[in-house]
PDB file of C-alpha atoms in Angstrom:
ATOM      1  CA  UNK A 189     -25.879  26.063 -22.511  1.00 45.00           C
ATOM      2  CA  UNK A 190     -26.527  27.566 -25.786  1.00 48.00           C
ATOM      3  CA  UNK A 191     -28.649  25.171 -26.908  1.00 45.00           C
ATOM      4  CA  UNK A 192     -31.049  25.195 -23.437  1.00 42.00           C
ATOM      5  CA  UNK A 193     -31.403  28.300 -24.000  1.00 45.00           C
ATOM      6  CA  UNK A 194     -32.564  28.176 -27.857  1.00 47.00           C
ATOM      7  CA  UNK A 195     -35.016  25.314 -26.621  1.00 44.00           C
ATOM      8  CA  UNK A 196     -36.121  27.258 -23.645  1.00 42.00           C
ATOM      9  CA  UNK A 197     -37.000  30.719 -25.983  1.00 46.00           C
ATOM     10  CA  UNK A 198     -38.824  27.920 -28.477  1.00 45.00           C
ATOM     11  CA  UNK A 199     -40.537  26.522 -25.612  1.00 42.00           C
ATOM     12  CA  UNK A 200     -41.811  29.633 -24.508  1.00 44.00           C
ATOM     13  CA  UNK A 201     -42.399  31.680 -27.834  1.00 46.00           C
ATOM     14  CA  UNK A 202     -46.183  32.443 -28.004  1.00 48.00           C
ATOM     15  CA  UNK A 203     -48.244  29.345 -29.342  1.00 48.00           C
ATOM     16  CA  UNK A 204     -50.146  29.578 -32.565  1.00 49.00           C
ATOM     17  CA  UNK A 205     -53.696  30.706 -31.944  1.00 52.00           C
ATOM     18  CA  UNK A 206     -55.271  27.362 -33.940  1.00 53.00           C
ATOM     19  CA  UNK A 207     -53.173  25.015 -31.323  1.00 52.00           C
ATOM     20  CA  UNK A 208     -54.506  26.684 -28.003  1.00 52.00           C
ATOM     21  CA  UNK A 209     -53.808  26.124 -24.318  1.00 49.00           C
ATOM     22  CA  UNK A 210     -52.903  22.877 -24.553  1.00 54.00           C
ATOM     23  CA  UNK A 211     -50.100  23.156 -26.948  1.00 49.00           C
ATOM     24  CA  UNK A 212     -48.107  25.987 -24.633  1.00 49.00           C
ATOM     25  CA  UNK A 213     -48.635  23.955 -21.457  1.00 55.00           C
ATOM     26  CA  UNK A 214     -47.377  20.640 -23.133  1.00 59.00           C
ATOM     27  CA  UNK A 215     -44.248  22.394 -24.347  1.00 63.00           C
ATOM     28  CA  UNK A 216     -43.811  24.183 -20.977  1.00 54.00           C
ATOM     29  CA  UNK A 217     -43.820  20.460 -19.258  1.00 50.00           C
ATOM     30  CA  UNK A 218     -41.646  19.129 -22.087  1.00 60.00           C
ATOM     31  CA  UNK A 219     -39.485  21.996 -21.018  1.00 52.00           C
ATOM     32  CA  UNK A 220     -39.251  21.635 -17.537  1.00 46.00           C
ATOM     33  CA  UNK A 221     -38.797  17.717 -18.015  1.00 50.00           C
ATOM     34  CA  UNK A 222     -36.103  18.525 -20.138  1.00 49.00           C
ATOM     35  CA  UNK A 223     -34.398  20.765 -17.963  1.00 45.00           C
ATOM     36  CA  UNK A 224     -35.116  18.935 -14.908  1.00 42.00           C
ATOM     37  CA  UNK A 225     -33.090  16.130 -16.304  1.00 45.00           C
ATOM     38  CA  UNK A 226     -30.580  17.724 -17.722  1.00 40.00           C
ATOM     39  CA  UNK A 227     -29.653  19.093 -13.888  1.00 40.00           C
ATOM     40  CA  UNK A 228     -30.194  15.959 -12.579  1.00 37.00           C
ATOM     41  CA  UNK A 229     -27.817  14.306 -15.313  1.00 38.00           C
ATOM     42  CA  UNK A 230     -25.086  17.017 -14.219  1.00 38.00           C
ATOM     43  CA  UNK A 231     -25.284  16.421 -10.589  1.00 38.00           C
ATOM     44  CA  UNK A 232     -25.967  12.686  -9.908  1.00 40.00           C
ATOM     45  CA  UNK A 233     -22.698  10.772  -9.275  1.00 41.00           C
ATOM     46  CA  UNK A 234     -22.524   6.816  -9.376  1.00 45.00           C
ATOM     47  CA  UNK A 235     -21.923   5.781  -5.415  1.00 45.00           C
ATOM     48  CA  UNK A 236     -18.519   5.342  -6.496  1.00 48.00           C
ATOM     49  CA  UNK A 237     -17.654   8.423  -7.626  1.00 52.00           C
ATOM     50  CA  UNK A 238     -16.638   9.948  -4.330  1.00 72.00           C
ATOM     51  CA  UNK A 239     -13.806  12.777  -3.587  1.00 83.00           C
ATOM     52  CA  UNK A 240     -10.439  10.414  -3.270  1.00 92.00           C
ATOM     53  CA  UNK A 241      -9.053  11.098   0.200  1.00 96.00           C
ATOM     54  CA  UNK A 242      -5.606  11.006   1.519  1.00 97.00           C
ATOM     55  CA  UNK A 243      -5.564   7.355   3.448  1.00 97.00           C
ATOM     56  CA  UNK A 244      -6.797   5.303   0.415  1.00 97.00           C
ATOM     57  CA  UNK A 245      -3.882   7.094  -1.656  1.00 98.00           C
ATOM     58  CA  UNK A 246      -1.303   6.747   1.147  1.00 98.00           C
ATOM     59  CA  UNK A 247      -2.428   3.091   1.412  1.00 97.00           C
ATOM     60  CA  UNK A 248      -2.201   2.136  -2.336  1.00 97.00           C
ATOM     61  CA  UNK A 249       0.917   3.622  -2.688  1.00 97.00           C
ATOM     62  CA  UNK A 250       3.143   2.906   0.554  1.00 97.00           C
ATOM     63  CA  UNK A 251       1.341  -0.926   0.766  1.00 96.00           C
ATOM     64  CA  UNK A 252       1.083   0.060   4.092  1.00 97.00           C
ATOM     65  CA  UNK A 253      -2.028  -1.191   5.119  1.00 96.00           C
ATOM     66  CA  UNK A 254      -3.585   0.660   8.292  1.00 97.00           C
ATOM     67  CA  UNK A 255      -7.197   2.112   7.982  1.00 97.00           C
ATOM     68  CA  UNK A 256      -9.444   4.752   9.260  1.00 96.00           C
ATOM     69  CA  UNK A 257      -8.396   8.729   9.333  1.00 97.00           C
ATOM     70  CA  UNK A 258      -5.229   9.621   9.038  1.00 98.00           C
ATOM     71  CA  UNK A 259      -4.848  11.039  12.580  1.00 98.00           C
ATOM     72  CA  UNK A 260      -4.925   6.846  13.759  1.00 98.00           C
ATOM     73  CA  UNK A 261      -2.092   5.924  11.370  1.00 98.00           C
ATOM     74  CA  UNK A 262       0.420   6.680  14.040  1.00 98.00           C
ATOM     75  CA  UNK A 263      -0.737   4.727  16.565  1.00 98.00           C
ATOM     76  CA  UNK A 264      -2.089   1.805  14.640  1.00 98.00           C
ATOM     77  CA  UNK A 265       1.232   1.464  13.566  1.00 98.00           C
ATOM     78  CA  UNK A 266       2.666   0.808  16.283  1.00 97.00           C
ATOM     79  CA  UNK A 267       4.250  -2.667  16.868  1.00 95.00           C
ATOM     80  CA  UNK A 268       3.247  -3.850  13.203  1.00 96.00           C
ATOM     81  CA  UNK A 269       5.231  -1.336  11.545  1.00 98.00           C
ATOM     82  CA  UNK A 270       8.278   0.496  11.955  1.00 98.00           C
ATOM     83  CA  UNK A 271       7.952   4.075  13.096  1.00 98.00           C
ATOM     84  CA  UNK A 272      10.699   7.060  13.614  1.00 98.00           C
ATOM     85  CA  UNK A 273      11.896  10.491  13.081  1.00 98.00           C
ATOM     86  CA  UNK A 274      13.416  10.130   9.552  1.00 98.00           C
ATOM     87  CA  UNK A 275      12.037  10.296   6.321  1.00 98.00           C
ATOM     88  CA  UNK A 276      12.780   7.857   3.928  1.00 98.00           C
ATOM     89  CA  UNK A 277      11.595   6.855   0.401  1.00 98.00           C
ATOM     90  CA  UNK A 278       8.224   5.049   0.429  1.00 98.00           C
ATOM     91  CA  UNK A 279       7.353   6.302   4.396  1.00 98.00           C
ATOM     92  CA  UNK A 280       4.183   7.854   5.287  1.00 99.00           C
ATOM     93  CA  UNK A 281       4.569  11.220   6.973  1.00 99.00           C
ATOM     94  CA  UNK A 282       1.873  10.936   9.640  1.00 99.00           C
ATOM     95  CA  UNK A 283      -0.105  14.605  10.185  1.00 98.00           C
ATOM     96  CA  UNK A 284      -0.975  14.847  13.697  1.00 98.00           C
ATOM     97  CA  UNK A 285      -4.232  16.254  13.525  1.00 98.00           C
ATOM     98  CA  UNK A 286      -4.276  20.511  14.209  1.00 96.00           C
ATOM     99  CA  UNK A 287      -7.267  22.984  14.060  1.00 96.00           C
ATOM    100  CA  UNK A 288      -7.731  23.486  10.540  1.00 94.00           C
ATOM    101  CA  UNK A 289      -6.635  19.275   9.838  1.00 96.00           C
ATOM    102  CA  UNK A 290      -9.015  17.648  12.415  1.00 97.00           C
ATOM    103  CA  UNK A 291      -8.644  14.427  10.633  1.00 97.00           C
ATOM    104  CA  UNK A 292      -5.135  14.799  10.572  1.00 98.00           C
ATOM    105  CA  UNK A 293      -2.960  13.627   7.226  1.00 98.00           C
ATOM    106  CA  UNK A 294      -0.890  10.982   5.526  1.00 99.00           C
ATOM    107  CA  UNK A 295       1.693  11.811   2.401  1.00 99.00           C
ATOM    108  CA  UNK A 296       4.034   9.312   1.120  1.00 99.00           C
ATOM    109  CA  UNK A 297       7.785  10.331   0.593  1.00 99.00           C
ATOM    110  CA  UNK A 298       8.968  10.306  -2.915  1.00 98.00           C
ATOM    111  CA  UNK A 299      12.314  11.946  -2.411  1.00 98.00           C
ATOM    112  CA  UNK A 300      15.037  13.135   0.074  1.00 98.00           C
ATOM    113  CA  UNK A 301      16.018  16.157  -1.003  1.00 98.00           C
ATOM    114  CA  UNK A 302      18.090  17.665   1.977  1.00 98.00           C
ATOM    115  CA  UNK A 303      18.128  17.128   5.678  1.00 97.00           C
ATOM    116  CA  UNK A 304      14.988  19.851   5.555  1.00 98.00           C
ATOM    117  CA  UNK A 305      13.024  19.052   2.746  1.00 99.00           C
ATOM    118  CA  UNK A 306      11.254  15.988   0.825  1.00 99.00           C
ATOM    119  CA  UNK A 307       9.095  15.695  -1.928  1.00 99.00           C
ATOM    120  CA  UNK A 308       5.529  13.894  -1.411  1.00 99.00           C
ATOM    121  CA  UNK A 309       2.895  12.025  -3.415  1.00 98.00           C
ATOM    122  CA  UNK A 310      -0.425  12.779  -1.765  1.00 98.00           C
ATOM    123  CA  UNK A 311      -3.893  13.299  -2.611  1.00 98.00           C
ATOM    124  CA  UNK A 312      -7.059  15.677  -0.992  1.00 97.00           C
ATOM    125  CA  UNK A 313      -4.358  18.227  -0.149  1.00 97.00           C
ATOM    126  CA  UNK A 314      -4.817  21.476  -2.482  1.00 97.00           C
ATOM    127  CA  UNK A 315      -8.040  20.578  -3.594  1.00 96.00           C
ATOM    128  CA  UNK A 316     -10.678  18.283  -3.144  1.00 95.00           C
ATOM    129  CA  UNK A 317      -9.561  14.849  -4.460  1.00 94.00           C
ATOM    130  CA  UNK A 318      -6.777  16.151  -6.215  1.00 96.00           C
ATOM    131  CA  UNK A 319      -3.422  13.859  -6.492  1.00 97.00           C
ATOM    132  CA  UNK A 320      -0.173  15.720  -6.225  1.00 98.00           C
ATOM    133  CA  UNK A 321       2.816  14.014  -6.711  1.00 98.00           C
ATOM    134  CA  UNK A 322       6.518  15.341  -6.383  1.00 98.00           C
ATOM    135  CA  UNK A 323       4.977  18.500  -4.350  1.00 98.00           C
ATOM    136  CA  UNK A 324       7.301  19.911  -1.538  1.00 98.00           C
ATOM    137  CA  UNK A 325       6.970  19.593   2.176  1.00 99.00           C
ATOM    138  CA  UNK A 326       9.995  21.662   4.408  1.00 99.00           C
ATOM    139  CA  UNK A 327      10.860  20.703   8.181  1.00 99.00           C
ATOM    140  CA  UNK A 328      10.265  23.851   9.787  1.00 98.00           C
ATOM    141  CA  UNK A 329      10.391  22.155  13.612  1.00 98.00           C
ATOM    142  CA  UNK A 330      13.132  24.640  15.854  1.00 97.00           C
ATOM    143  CA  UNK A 331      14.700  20.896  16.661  1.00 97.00           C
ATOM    144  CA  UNK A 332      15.298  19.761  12.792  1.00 97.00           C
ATOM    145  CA  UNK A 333      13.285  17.097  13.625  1.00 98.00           C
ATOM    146  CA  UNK A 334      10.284  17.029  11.040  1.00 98.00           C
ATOM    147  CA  UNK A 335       7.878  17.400  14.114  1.00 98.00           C
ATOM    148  CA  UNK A 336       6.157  20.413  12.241  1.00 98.00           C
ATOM    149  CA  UNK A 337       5.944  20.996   8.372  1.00 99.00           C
ATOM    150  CA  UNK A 338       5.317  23.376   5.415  1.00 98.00           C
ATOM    151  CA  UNK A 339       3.675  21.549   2.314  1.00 98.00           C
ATOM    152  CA  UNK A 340       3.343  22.990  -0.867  1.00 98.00           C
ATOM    153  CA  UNK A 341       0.254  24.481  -1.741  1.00 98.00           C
ATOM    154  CA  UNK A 342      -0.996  24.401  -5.332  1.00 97.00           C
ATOM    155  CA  UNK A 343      -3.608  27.654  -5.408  1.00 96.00           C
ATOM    156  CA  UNK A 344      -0.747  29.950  -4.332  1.00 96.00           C
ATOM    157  CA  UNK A 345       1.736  27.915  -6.215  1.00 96.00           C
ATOM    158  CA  UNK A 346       4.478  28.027  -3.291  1.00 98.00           C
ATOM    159  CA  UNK A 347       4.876  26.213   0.396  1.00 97.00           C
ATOM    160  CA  UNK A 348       1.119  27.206   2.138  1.00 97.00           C
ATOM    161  CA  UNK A 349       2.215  29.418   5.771  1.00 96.00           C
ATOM    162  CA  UNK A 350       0.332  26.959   8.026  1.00 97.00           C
ATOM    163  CA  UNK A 351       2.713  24.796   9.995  1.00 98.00           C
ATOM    164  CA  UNK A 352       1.378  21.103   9.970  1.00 98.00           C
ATOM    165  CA  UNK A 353       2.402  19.485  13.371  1.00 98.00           C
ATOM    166  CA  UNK A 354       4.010  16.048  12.400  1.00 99.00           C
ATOM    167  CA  UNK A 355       3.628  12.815  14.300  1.00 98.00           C
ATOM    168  CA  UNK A 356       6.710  11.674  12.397  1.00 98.00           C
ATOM    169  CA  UNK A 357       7.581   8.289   9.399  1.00 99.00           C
ATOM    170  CA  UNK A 358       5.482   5.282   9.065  1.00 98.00           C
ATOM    171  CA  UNK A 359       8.143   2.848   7.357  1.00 98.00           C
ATOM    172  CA  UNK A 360       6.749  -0.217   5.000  1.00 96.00           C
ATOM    173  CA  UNK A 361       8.718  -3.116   6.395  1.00 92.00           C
ATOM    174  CA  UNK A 362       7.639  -4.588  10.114  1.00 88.00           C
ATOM    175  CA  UNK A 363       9.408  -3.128  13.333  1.00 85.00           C
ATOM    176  CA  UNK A 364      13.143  -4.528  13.786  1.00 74.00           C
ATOM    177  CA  UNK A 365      13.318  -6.333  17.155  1.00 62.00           C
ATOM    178  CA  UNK A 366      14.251  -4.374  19.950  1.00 50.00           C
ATOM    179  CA  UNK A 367      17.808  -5.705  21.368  1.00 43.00           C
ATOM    180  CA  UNK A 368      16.636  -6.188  25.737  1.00 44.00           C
ATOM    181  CA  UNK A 369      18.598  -4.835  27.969  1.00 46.00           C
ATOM    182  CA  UNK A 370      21.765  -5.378  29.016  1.00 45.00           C
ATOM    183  CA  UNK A 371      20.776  -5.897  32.837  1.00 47.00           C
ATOM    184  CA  UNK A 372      18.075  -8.178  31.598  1.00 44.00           C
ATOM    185  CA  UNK A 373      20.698 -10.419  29.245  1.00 44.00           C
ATOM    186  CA  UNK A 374      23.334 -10.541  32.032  1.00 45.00           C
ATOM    187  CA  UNK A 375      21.307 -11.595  34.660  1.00 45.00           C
ATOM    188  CA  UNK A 376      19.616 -14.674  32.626  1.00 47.00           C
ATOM    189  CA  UNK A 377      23.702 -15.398  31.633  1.00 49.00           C
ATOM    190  CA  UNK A 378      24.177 -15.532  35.953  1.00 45.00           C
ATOM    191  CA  UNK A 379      21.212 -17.826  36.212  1.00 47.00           C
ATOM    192  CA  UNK A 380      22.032 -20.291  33.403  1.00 47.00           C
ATOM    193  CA  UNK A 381      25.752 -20.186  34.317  1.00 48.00           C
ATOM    194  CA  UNK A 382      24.355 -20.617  38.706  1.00 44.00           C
ATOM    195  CA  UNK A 383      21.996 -23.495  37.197  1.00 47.00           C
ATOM    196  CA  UNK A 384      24.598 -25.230  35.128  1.00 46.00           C
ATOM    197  CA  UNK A 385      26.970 -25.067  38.370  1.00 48.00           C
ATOM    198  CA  UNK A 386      24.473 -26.726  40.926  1.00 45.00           C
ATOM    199  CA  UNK A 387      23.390 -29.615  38.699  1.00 50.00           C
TER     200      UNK A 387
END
């Protein structure tokens, strides 16, 4: 800054009377060039260079691979990976999408501290783009059942007061079979045992 400024006051210090009109106005365009691309320098990002959100993190670091905002993780989920009420190292805590998080949020677990509180890796949380990792979250559901959370807040440097409704664990490995019934497997036992019988 120092030095736009010393170029700016020798830009517009008085010309010598021999140079004339020209010379001032020549300087004064040099000037503006030069500042004028100096701001653009500063504020011109490559197309790459955009604000990291929370899926692409969550994505990269679970391997969970489910796209679009994090308010669809939950139900894309669904039938390709397993899902439940637990966290576990390496889940993604799905954010059901509130007010003030219309998009909704995914956080991947990093540690079980207690039956009330995990650590979290996440990113776009406390600030724009920022990466947190190791950052609190606390179940604060009446039910102890992680359906609504506190998550550390980094500009206040302690758990933020907003309680984040929770859809609930997005686990890395595919959905275990679900066992049927046990009407359903004793009546297909009566029919192959009545079948076997009438042949």
């Amino acid at each position: 800054m120092k030095f736009l400024t010393g170029a700016l006051r020798r830009t517009f210090s008085p010309a010598p009377r021999k140079a004339g009109a020209k010379v001032v106005s020549g300087r004064l365009a040099q000037a503006l060039s030069a500042l004028l691309g100096t701001a653009l320098a500063l504020t011109a990002l490559p197309a790459s260079a955009h604000v990291l959100q929370c899926v692409p993190y969550a994505r990269e670091q679970s391997g969970i691979s489910i796209h679009g905002d994090a308010r669809t993780w939950w139900k894309q989920a669904a039938g390709t990976y397993a899902r439940g009420g637990e966290p576990e190292v390496g889940a993604v805590m799905a954010m059901a999408p509130s007010h003030d998080m219309p998009l909704g949020h995914v956080a991947v677990v990093s540690k079980v501290v207690d039956t009330r509180h995990v650590l979290l890796n996440h990113a776009n949380w406390s600030r724009p783009g920022m990466i947190e990792r190791g950052v609190l979250a606390e179940d604060v559901s009446d039910a102890g059942d992680w359906s609504e959370v506190r998550i550390w807040f980094a500009p206040i440097g302690a758990l933020g007061s907003r309680h984040n409704p929770v859809y609930g664990f997005i686990y890395p490995e595919a959905p275990h079979a679900e066992a049927a019934p046990a009407l359903e497997l004793a009546s297909a036992d009566t029919a192959s045992r009545v079948a076997t019988a009438t042949m």
